[in-house]
mmCIF file of C-alpha atoms in Angstrom:
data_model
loop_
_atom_site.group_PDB
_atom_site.id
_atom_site.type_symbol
_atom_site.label_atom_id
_atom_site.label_comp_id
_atom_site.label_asym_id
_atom_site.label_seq_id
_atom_site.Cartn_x
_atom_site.Cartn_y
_atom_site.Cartn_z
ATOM 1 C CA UNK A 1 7.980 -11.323 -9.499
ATOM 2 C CA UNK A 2 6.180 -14.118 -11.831
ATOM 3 C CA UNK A 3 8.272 -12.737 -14.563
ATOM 4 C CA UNK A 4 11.422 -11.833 -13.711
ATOM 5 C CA UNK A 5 11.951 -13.780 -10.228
ATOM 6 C CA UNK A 6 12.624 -10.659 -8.459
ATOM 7 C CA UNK A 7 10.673 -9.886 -5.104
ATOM 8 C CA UNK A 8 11.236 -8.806 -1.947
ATOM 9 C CA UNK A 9 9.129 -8.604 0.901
ATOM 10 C CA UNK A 10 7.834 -5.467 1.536
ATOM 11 C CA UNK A 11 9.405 -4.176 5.371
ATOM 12 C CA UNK A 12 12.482 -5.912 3.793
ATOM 13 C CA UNK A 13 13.047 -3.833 1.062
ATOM 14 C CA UNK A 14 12.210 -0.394 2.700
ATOM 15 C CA UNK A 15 14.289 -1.074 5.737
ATOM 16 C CA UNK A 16 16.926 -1.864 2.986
ATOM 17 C CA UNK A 17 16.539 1.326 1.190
ATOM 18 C CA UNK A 18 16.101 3.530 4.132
ATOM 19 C CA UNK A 19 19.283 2.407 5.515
ATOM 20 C CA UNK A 20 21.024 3.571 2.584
ATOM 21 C CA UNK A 21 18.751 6.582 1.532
ATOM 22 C CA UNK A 22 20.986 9.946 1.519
ATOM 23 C CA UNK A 23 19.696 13.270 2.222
ATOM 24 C CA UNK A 24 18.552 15.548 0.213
ATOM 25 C CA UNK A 25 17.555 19.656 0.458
ATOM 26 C CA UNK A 26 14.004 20.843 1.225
ATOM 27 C CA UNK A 27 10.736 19.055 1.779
ATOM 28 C CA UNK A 28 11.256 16.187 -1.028
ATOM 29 C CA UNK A 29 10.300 12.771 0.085
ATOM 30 C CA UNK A 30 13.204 10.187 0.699
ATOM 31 C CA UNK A 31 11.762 6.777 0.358
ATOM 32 C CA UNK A 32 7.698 6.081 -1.717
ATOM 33 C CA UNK A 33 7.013 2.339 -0.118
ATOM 34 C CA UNK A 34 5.019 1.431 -3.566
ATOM 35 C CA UNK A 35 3.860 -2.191 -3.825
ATOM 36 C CA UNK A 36 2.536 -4.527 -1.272
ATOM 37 C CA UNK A 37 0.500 -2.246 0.872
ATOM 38 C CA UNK A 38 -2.485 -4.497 1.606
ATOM 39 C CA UNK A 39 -3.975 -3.521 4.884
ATOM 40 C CA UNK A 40 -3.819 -0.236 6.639
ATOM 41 C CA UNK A 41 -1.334 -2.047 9.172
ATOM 42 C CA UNK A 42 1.032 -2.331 6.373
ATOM 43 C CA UNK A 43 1.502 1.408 6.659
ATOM 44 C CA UNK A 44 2.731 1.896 9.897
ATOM 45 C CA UNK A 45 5.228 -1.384 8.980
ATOM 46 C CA UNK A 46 5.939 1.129 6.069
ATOM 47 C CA UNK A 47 6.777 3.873 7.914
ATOM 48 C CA UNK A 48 8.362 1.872 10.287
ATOM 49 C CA UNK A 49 10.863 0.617 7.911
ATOM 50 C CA UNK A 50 11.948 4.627 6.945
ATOM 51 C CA UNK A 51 9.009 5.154 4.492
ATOM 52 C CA UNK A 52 8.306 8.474 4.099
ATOM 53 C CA UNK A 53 5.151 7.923 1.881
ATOM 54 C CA UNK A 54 3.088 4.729 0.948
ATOM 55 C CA UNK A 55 0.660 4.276 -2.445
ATOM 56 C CA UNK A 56 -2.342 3.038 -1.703
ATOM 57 C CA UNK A 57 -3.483 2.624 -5.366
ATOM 58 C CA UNK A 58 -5.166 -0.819 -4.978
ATOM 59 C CA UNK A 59 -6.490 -0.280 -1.379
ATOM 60 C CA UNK A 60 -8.614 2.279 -2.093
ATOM 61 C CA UNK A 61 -9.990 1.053 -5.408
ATOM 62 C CA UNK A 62 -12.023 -1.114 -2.669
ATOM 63 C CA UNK A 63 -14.183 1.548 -2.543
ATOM 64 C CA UNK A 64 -17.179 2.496 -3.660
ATOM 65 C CA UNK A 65 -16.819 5.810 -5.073
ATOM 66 C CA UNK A 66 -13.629 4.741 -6.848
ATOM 67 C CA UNK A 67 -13.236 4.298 -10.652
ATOM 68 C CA UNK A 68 -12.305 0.597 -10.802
ATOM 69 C CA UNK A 69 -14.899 -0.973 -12.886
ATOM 70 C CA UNK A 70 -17.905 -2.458 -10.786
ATOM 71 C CA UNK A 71 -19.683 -5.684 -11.441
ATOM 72 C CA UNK A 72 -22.306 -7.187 -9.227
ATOM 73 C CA UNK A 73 -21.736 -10.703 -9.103
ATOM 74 C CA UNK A 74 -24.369 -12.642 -6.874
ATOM 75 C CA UNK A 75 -25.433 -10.109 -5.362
ATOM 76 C CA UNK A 76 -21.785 -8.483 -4.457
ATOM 77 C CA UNK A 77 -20.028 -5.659 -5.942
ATOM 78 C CA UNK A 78 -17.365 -7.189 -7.438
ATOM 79 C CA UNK A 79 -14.158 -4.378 -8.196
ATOM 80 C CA UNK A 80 -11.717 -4.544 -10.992
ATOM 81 C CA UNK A 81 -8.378 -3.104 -10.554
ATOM 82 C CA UNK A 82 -5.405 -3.068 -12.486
ATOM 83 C CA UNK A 83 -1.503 -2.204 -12.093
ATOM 84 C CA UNK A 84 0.293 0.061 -14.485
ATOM 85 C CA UNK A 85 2.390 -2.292 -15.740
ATOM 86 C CA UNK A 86 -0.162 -4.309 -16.519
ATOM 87 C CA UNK A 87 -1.320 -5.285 -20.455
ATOM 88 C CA UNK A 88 -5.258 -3.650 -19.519
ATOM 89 C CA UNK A 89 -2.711 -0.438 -18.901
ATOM 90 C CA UNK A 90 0.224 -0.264 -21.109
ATOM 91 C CA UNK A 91 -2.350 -1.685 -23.777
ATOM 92 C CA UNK A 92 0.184 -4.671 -24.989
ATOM 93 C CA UNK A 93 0.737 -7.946 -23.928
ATOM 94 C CA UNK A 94 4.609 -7.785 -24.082
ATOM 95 C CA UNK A 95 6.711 -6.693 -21.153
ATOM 96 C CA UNK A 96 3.480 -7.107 -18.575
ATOM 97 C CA UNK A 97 4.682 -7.159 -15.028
ATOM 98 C CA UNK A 98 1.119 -5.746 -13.292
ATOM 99 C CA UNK A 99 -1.715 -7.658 -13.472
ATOM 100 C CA UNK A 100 -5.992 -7.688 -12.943
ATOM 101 C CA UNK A 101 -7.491 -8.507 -9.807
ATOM 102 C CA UNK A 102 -11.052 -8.962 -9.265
ATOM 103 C CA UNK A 103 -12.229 -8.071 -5.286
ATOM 104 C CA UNK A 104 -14.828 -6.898 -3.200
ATOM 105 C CA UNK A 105 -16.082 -3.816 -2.987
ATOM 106 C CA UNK A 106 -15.536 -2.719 1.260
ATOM 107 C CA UNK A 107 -18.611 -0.816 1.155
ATOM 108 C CA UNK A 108 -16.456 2.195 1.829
ATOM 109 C CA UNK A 109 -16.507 5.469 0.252
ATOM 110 C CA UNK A 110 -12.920 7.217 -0.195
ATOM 111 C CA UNK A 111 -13.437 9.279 2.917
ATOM 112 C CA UNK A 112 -14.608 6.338 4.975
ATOM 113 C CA UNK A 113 -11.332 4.418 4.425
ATOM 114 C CA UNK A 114 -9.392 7.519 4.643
ATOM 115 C CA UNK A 115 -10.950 7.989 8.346
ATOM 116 C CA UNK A 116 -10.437 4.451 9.253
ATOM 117 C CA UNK A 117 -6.547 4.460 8.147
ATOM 118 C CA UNK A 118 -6.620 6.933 10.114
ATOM 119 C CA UNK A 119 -7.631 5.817 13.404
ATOM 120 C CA UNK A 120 -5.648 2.693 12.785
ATOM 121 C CA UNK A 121 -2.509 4.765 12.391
ATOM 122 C CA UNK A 122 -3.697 6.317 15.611
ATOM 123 C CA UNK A 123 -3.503 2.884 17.346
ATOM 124 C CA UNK A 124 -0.308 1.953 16.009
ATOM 125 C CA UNK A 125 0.931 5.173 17.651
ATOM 126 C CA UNK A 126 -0.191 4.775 20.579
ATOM 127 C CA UNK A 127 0.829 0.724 20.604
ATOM 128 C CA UNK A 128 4.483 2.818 19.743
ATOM 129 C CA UNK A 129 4.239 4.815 22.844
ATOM 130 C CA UNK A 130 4.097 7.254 21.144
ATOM 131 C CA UNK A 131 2.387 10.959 20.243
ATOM 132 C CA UNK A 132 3.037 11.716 16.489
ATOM 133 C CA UNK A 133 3.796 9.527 13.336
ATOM 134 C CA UNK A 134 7.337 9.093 13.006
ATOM 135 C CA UNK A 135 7.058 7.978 16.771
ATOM 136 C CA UNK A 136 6.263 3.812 15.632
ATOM 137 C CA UNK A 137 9.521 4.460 14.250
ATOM 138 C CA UNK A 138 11.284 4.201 17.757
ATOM 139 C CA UNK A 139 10.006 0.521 18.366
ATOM 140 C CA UNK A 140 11.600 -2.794 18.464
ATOM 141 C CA UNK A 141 10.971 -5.144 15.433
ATOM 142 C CA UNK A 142 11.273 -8.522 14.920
ATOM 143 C CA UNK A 143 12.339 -10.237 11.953
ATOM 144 C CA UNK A 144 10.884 -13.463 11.112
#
């Protein structure tokens, strides 16, 4: 978005695409929400929106068995993750659209987070009304 001036919030922009996704045959996923998943809540916004899958790239480079680069800065694990458009990846400096941030480590391993996502996709559900998934689907949103 620094680059080119092209952004879009995230719910935006898979509510957008889901309402003009078109079927396809078989078991192949319709809509990949990919960017701007932050916090495990921003999955079930995801889904919400007509995602059929999230990436979760950055999120779980938070953790401690992942294989972002680990620093310990004042005592703190600091991690070190990178996009794939970014100039650490594509190994240039021209056309860079990703970029390095530095974070801390959550102290989780990969199955820790994977447990907490989810039992906060659980919630969500069940603040939905709902039994299964594709149930905080059938909610009313609010655009602000």
């Amino acid at each position: 978005k620094d680059k080119t001036g092209f952004t879009y919030p995230l719910y935006s922009c898979v509510k957008e695409c889901a309402e003009g996704k078109k079927e396809v045959q078989g078991n192949v996923p319709l809509l990949i929400a990919d960017g701007g998943i932050k916090h495990n809540g921003y999955i079930a916004k995801a889904i919400h929106a007509g995602a059929d899958m999230v990436m979760i790239g950055a999120m779980m480079s938070h953790c401690t068995d992942s294989p972002a680069e680990s620093v310990e800065v004042d005592g703190k694990i600091k991690k070190y993750y990178f996009g794939s458009a970014s100039a650490e990846n594509k190994g240039t400096t021209h056309h860079v659209e990703g970029f390095v941030r530095e974070f801390e480590s959550n102290g989780m391993t990969y199955e820790q987070k994977l447990k907490e996502i989810e039992e906060d996709l659980q919630s969500a559900i069940s603040y939905s009304g709902g039994k299964a998934l594709l149930d905080i689907r059938n909610v009313d949103f609010v655009l602000t």
